[in-house]
XYZ file of C-alpha atoms in Angstrom:
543
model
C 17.778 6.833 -54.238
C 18.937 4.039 -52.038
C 16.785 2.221 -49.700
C 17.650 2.645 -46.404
C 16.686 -1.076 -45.668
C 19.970 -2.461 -46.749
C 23.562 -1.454 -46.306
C 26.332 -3.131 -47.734
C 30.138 -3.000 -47.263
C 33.346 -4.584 -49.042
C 36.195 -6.045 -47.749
C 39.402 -7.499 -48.986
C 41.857 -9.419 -46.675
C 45.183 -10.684 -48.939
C 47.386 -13.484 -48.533
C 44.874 -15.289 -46.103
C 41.848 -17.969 -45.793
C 38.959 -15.592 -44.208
C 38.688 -13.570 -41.054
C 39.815 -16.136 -38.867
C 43.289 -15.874 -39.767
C 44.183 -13.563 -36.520
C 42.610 -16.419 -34.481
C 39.631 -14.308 -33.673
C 36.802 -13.900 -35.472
C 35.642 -10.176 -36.708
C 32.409 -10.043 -35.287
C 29.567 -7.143 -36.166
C 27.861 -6.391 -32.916
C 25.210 -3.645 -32.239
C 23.605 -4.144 -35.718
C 26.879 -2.210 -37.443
C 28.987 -3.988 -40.004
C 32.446 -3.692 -39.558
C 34.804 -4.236 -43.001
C 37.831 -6.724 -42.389
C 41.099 -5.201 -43.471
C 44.254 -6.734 -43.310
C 47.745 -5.260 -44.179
C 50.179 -6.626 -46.855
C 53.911 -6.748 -46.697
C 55.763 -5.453 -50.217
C 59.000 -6.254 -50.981
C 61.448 -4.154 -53.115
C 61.341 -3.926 -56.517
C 64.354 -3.548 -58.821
C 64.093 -0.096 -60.684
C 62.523 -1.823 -64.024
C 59.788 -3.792 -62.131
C 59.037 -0.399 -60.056
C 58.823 1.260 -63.661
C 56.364 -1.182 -65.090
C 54.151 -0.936 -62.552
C 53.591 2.925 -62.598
C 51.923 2.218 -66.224
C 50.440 -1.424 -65.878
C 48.500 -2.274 -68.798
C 44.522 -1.315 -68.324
C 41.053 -1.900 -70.043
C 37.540 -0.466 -69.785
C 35.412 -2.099 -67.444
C 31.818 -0.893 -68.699
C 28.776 -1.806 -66.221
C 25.032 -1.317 -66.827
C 22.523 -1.719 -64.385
C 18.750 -2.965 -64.893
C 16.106 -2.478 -62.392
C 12.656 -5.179 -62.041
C 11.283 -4.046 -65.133
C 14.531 -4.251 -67.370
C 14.823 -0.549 -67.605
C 17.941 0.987 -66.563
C 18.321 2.711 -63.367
C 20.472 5.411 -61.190
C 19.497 3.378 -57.961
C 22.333 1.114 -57.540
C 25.782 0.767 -55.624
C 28.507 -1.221 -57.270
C 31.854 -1.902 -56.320
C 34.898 -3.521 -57.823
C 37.538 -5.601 -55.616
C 40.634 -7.006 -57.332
C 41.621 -10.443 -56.406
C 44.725 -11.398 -58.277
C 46.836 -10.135 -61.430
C 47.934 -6.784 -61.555
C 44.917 -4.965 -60.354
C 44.664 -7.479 -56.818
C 44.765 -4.167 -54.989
C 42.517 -2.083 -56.700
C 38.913 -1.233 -55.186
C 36.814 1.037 -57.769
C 32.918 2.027 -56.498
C 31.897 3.506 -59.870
C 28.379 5.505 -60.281
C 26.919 7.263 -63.188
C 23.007 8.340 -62.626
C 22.031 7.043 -66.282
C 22.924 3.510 -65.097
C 26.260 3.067 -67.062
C 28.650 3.640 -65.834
C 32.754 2.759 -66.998
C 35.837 2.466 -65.219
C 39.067 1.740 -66.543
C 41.463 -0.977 -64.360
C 44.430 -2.865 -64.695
C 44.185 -6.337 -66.016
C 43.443 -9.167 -63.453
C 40.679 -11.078 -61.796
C 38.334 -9.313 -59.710
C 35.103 -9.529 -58.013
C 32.637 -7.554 -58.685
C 29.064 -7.007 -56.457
C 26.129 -4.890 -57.149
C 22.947 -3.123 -55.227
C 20.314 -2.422 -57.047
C 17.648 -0.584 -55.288
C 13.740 -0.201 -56.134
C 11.806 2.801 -55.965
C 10.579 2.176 -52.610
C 10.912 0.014 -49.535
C 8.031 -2.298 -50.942
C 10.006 -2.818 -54.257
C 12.803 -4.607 -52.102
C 16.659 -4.784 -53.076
C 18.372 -6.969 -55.309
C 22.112 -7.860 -54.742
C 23.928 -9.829 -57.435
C 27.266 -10.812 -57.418
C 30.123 -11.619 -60.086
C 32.929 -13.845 -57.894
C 34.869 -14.222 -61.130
C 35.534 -10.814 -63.739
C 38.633 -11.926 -65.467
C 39.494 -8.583 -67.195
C 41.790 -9.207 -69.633
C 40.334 -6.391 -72.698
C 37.798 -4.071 -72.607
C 34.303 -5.721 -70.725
C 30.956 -4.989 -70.433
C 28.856 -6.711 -67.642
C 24.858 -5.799 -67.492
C 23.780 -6.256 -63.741
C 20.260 -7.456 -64.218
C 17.891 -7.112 -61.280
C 15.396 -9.973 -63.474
C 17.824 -12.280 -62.930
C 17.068 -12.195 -59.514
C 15.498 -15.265 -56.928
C 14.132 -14.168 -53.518
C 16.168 -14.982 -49.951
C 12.974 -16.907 -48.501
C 14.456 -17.586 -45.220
C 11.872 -17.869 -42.261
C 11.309 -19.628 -38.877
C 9.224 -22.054 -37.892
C 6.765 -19.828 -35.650
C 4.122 -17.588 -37.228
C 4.214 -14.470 -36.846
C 8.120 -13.748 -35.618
C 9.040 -10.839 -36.713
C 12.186 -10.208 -38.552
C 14.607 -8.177 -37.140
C 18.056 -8.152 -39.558
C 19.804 -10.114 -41.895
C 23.737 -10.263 -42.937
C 24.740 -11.959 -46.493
C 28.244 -12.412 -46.930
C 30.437 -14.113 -49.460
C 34.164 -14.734 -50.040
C 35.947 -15.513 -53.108
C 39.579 -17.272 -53.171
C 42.044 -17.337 -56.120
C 45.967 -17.553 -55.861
C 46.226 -17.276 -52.421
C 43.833 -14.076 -52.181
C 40.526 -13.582 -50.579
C 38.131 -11.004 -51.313
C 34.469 -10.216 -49.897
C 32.002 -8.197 -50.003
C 28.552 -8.536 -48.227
C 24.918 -6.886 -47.345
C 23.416 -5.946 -44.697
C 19.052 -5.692 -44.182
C 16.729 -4.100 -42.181
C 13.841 -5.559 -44.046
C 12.577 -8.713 -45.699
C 12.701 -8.569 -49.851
C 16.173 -9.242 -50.321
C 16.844 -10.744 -53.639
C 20.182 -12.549 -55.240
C 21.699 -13.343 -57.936
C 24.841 -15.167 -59.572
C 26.557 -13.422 -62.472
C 28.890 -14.442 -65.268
C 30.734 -17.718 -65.269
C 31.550 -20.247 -62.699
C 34.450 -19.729 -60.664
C 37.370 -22.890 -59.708
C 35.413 -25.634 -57.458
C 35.025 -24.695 -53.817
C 36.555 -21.321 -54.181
C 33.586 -19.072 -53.306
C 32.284 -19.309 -49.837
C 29.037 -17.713 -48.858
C 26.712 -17.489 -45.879
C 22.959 -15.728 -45.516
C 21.917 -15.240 -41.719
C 18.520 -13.602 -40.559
C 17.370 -12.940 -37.265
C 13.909 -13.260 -35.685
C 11.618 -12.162 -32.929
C 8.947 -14.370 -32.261
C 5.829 -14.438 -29.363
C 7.526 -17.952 -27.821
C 11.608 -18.169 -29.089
C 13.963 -15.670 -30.607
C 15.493 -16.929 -34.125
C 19.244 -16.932 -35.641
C 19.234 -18.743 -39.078
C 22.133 -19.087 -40.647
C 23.460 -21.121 -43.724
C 26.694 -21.592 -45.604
C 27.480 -22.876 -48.807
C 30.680 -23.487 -50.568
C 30.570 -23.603 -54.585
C 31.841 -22.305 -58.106
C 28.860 -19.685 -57.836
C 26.787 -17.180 -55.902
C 23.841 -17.959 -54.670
C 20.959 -17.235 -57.168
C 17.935 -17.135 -54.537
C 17.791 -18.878 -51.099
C 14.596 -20.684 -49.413
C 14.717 -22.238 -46.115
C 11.589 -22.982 -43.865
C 13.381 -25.214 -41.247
C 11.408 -27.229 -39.081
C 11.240 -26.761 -34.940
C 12.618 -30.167 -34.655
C 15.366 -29.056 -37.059
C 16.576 -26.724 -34.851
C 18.626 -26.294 -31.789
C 17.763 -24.234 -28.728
C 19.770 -22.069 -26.598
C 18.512 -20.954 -23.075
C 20.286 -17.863 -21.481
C 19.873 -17.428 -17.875
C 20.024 -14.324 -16.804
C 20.939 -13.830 -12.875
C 20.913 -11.631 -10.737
C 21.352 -11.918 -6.137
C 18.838 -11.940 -4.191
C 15.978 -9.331 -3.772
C 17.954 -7.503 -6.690
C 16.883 -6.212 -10.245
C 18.580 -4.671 -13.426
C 18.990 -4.996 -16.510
C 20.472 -7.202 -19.104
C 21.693 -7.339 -22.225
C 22.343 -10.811 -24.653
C 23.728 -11.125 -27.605
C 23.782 -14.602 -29.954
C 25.810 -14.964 -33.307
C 27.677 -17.580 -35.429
C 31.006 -18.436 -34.520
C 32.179 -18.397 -37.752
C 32.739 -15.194 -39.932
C 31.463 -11.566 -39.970
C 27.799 -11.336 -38.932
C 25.161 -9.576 -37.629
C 24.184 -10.722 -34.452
C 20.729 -11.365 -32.799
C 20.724 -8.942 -29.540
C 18.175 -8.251 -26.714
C 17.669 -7.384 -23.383
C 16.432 -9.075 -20.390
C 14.517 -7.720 -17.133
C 16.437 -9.537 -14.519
C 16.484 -12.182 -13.566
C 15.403 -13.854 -16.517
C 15.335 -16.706 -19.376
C 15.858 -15.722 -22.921
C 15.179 -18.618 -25.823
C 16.968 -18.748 -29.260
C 16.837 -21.356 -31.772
C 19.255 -21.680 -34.078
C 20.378 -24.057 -37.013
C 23.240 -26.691 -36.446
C 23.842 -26.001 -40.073
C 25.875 -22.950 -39.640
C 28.594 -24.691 -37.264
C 28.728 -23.109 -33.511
C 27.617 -20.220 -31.795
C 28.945 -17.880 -29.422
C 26.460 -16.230 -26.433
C 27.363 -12.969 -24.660
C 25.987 -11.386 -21.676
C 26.530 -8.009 -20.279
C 24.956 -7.916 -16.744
C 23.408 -4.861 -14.892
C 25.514 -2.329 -13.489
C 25.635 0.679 -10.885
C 25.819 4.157 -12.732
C 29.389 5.108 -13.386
C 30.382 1.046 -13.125
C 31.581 -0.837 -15.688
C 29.610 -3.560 -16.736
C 30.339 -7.144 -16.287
C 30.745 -8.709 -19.466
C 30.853 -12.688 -19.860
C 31.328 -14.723 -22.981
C 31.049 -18.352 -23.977
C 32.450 -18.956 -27.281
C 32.277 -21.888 -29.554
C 29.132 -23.990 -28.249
C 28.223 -26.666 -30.662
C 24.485 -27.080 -31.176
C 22.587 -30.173 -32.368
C 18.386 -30.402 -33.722
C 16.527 -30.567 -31.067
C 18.566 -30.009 -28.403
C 19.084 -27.520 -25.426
C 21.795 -26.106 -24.718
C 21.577 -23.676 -21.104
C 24.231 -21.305 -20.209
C 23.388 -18.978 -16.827
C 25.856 -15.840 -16.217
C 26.297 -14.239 -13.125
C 25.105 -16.790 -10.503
C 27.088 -18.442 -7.703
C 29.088 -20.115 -6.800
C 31.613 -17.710 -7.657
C 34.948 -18.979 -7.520
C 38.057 -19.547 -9.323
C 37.880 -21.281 -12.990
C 40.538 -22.464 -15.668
C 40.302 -21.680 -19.321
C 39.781 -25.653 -20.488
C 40.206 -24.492 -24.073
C 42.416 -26.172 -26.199
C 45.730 -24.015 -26.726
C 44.404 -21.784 -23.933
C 46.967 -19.619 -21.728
C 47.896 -21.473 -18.614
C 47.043 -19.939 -15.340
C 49.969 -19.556 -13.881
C 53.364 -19.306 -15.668
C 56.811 -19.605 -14.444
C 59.680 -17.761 -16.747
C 62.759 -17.824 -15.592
C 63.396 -16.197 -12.094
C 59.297 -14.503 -12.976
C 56.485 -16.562 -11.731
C 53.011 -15.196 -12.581
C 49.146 -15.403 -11.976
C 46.722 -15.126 -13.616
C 43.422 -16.905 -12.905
C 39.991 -15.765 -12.629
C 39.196 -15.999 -9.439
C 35.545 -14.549 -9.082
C 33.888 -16.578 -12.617
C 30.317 -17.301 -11.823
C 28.811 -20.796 -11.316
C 29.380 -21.366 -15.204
C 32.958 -20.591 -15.017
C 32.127 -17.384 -16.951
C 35.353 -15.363 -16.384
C 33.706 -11.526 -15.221
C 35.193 -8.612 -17.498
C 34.776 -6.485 -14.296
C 34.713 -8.505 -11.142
C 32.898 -6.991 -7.736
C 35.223 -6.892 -5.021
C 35.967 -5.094 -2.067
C 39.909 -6.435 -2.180
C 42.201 -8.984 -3.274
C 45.228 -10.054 -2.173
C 48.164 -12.299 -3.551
C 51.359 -13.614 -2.000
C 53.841 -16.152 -2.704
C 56.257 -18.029 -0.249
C 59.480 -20.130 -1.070
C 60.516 -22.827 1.153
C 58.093 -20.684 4.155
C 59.632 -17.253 3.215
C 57.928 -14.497 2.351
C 58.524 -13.310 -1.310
C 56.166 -10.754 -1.622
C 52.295 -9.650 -1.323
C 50.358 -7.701 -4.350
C 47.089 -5.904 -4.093
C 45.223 -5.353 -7.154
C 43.256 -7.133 -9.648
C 41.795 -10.701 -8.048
C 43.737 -13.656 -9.122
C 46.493 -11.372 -10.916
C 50.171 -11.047 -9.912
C 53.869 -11.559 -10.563
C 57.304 -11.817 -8.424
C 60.535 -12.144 -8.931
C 62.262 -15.209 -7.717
C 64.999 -17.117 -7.673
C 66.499 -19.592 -9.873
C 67.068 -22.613 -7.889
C 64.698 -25.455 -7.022
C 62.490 -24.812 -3.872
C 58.920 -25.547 -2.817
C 56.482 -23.033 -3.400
C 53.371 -21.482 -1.727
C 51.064 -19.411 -4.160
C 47.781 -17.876 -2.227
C 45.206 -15.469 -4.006
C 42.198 -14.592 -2.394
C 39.389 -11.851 -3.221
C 36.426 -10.743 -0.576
C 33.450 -10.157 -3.314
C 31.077 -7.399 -3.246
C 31.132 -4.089 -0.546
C 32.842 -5.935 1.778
C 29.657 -6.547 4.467
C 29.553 -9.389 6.218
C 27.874 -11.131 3.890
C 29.655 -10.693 1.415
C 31.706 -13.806 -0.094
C 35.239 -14.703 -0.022
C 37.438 -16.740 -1.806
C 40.714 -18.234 -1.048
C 42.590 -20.593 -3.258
C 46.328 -21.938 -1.748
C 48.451 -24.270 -3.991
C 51.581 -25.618 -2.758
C 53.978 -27.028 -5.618
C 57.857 -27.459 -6.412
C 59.608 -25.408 -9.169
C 62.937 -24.176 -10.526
C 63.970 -22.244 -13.460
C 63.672 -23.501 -16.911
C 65.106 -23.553 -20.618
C 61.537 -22.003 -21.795
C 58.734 -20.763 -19.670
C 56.615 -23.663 -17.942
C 53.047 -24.140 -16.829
C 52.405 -24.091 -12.906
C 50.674 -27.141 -11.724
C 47.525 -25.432 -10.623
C 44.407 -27.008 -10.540
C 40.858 -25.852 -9.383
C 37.745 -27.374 -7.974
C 34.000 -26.639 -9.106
C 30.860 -26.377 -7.515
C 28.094 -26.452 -9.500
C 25.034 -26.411 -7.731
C 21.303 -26.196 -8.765
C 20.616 -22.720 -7.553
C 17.826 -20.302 -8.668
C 18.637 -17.622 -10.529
C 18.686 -14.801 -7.655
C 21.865 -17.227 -6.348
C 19.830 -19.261 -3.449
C 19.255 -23.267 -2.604
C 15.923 -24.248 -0.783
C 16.495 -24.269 2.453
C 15.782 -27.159 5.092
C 16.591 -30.053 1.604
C 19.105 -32.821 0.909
C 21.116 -30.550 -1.908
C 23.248 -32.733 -4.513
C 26.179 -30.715 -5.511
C 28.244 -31.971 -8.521
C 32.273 -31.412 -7.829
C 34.055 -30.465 -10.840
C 38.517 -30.471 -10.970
C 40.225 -28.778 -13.584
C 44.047 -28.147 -14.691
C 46.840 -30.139 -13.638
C 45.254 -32.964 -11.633
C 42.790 -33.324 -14.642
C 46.396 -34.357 -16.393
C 48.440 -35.993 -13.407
C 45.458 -38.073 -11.234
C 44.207 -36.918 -8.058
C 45.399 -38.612 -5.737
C 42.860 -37.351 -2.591
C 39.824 -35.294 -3.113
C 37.803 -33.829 0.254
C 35.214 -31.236 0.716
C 33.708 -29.674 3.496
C 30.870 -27.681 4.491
C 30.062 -24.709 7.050
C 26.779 -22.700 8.165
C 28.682 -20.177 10.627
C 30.985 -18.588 7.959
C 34.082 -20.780 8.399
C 34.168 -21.325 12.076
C 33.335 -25.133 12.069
C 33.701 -27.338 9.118
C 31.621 -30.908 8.450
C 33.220 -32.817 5.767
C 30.741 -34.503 3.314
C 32.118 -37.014 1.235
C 32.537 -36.864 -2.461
C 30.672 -40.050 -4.505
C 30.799 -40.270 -8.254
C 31.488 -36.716 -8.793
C 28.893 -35.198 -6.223
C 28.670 -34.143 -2.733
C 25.538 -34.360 -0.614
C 23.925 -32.139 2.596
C 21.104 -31.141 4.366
C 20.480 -27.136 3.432
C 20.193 -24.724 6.534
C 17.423 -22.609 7.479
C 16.145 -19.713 5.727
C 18.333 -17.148 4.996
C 21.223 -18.795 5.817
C 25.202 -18.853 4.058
C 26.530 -22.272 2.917
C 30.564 -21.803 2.552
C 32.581 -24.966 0.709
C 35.910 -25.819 1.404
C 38.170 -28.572 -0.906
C 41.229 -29.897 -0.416
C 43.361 -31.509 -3.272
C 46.555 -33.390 -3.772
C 47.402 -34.607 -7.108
C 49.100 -37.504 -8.206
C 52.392 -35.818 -8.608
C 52.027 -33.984 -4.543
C 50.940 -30.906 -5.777
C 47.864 -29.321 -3.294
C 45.350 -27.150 -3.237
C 43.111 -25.659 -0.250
C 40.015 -23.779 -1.987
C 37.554 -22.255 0.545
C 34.368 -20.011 -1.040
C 32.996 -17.901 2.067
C 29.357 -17.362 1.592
C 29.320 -18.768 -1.332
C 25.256 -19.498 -1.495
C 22.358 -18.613 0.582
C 18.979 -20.419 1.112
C 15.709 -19.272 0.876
C-alpha cells in the first residue's frame, strides 16, 4: 500500500539540542536518509527504583487513521517516539490494516507522526504530526488526512523539475529532543499539525526541496521555530530573493573527466541537491539565505582503481542576490591553513613531540585534497643545524621526537605533484622558528602565503599579458605582523629568480610565451623573527 514516492524515518537523540551536538552535522548524502542516534548514560538504581520500573504504570494509546475522503484506511505508517516521563525511551510503529490500530505505553509525553498514503502516486501523501501526546490515561488520536494543507514550494524558473524533498522536525521538552522526518520523490506532499500547541519555541522544523531547471539548479529550504507543526507550506521566492552559488569545476590542461557536486544546508539532516559535471565545467545553484549557510562538495575525476579527490567548503553564508564562486581542483596548488575558528593548528609542539600537519597540495581555493597526486614527499626537521630526522609519506604530515630544551628550529616539507615528469609541480615550504617544551601543547608559528591567480579552469594564464596576482598570508604572521614580505618569479623552473614587488596585496608580471611554467617563490619574516621560504615549481602554465 505505500507509495513509493515518500520515505520517512524517526529519530530520537536524548539529553541534547539537535544533531549538531557532536560538532558535526549528520548529513544525508546520495538521496538516503540516515536516522540520528545518540547513546544515553544510566546510572544505578537502588533495588526499589529498579523494581518500579519493570511495571511502570501504562495506558492505551488508540490511533485511527482517515484517508482524503474521511474514510478509514490500511495505507498509513505511524510511529510513536517518547520524549520525557516514563516512556522517554519508548519507540512503538503500530499497524492494524482496518486503520485502528492500539498500543499500550507507559505514561509520558511523546511525539507522535503519521503517513498516510493515497491509492496511487497521483493521490499524493499526507504527513501530519502530533509534537505534543501527553499520555497520561487511556487516548485516542484520529490522524485525519482532511486536515491536511499542501507543501507549495517552487522556484522561480518554469519548468525546473523537481528532483527531492526532505521535511524534518524536532521537538524539545525537559532537556530531550525527538524527531522524526519525510523524505519525497515526488511533488504532492501534504502537512498537517495535530492536537494542542506545544511550550513556545520548542518545536523546530525545516521543509527543503530540490530543483532542476533549463538555466540554474534549485535548493529551497526553510525553517521555522513554533508551538506547532506546520499545517501546509507555500513559498514561490523570487530570483532576486535568492542567492547563487557557482561551482567551478577544473580540471589541467588538455584533460577531461568527470565530476561530481553536491550542495546542502549546513544546518541539520537533509537531503542534498547532487549532480555531475563534464569537466571542466560551471554548475549554478540558487538557494535561499533563509535557511542559514550552505556547504558545497566536490569529488573530482579519478584514474580507475584511484581514489577520488574529495574537497569540501563548509559553512558559506549566502545573501539575495548574490554570487558566491568556489573552483576545486585548479592551481596554484600549494600549502593552505584551516582559518576556521577553533580549527586544529598546523603544526603542534607537545612536549619533547613536534608535529605536522598541513595540507600542502590544496588547490587555488585552499581546498584541502582528500587524496593528493604526488609522486613523493618529504619532511625533515633540524635543531640548531642538526639533523633530527627525515619522514616519507603523506605530503605535509610528520612527527619527531625532540628534545626538551630551547633551540632554534628548521621545519621543511615539500611534495613533487603528479607522476613525477618534468613538468610536474613542486612545492617546498621551510619555516625557521624558536621553541622549547611546554606546560600544555603549543601552536607552531607557521604561517603560509597564497597565490590566487585568475586562471582558467584547465589551470593556465594567457600568455604574453601583464597578470595581477593577489598575495594572500595566513597563520601566525596574520596574528604577530609581518614584518617583510617578498616574492619572486621564474620561467626556467627555478634556475633564475626576478623579484616582483608586492603592492596592496598583489603582485604584477608580464606572462611568458605559450606553453610555458610560471614558478613563485615568497619569503616571510614575521614580526616576532619567525620565516618562511615557500617556492611552488610549475605552479601555472600559459596558453
Amino acid at each position: 500500500m505505500n507509495d513509493s514516492s515518500a520515505s520517512r524515518s524517526t529519530c530520537s537523540t536524548s539529553c541534547v539540542s539537535g544533531p549538531r551536538a557532536t560538532g558535526r552535522r549528520t548529513v544525508l548524502r546520495g538521496l538516503a536518509l540516515a536516522a540520528v542516534l545518540a547513546g544515553t548514560t544510566f546510572s544505578a538504581l537502588p533495588p526499589a527504583a529498579v523494581a518500579a520500573s519493570v511495571t511502570p504504570e501504562t495506558y492505551t494509546l488508540t490511533i485511527r487513521h482517515l484517508d482524503r475522503a474521511g474514510t478509514a484506511t490500511g495505507g498509513y505508517s505511524t510511529h510513536v517516539t517518547g520524549i520525557s516521563g516514563p516512556g522517554a525511551q519508548e519507540e512503538a510503529t503500530p499497524y492494524d490494516a482496518s486503520g485502528t490500530v492500539t498500543v499500550r505505553l507507559p505514561k509520558g509525553r511523546y511525539l507522535l507522526d503519521s503517513t498516510l498514503y493515497g491509492s496511487g502516486p497521483a493521490t499524493g501523501t499526507d504527513w501530519v504530526v502530533q509534537p505534543r501526546l501527553d499520555l497520561d490515561g487511556d487516548t485516542t488520536v484520529t490522524v485525519d488526512a482532511r486536515t491536511t494543507a499542501p507543501v507549495d514550494v517552487r522556484p522561480p524558473e518554469s519548468g525546473a523539475r523537481y528532483l527531492n524533498g526532505i521535511g524534518f522536525v524536532e521537538v524539545t521538552h525537559e532537556g530531550r529532543t525527538r524527531s522524526a522526518n519525510i523524505m519525497t520523490a515526488r511533488e504532492g506532499l501534504r502537512v498537517a499539525h495535530l492536537g494542542p500547541a506545544s511550550e513556545p519555541g520548542s518545536v523546530k522544523e525545516w521543509f527543503d526541496t530540490y530543483w532542476s531547471g533549463a538555466r540554474n539548479d534549485y535548493g529551497l529550504g526553510y525553517t521555522f521555530t513554533s508551538d506547532r507543526a506546520l499545517t501546509g507550506l507555500v513559498r514561490h521566492p523570487a530570483a532576486g530573493g535568492l542567492a547563487t552559488l557557482k561551482i567551478r569545476g577544473a580540471v589541467a590542461e588538455g584533460a577531461t573527466g568527470t565530476g561530481f557536486v553536491s550542495v546542502q544546508p549546513s544546518a541539520g539532516p537533509t537531503v542534498g541537491l547532487a549532480q555531475s559535471l563534464d569537466l571542466p565545467a560551471t554548475a549554478t545553484v540558487l538557494v535561499t539565505p533563509e535557511r542559514g549557510r550552505w556547504d558545497v562538495e566536490y569529488t573530482g575525476p579519478a584514474a580507475p582503481e584511484t581514489p577520488p579527490n574529495r574537497y569540501v567548503a563548509d559553512g558559506i553564508a549566502v545573501h539575495a542576490g548574490a554570487t558566491s564562486t568556489h573552483t576545486f581542483g585548479n592551481a596554484v596548488f600549494g600549502p593552505a591553513l584551516d582559518t576556521a575558528p577553533g580549527a586544529r593548528p598546523a603544526g603542534v609542539r607537545d612536549g619533547d613531540r613536534i608535529a605536522l600537519d598541513i595540507p600542502l597540495l590544496a588547490d587555488g581555493d585552499g581546498h584541502a585534497p582528500s587524496a593528493p597526486r604526488f609522486h613523493a614527499a618529504t619532511t625533515t626537521l633540524h635543531r640548531d643545524g642538526v639533523l633530527i630526522g627525515t619522514r616519507r609519506g603523506a605530503p605535509g604530515r610528520a612527527e619527531f621526537t625532540t628534545t626538551p630544551g630551547a633551540a632554534s628550529y628548521r621545519l621543511t616539507a615539500s611534495a613533487t605533484r603528479g607522476d613525477g615528469s618534468a613538468s610536474s609541480g613542486r612545492v617546498t615550504a621551510a619555516w625557521t622558528f624558536a621553541s622549547a617544551a611546554a606546560a600544555r601543547p603549543e601552536a607552531l608559528p607557521l604561517s603560509t602565503v597564497r597565490f590566487t591567480p585568475d586562471l582558467a579552469l584547465d589551470g593556465t594564464a594567457p600568455a604574453g599579458t601583464t597578470l595581477r596576482v593577489p598575495v594572500g598570508v595566513q597563520g601566525a604572521a596574520v596574528e604577530t605582523g609581518v614584518r617583510s614580505l617578498t616574492v619572486s618569479t621564474s620561467v626556467d623552473d627555478g634556475t633564475t629568480w626576478t623579484r616582483v614587488p608586492v603592492v596592496d596585496g598583489r603582485v604584477s608580471f608580464r606572462t611568458p610565451g605559450p606553453g610555458r611554467a610560471v614558478s613563485l617563490r615568497a619569503e616571510l619574516t614575521d614580526a616576532q623573527g619567525n620565516t618562511l621560504t615557500q617556492t611552488q615549481r610549475n605552479a601555472f602554465r600559459t596558453r
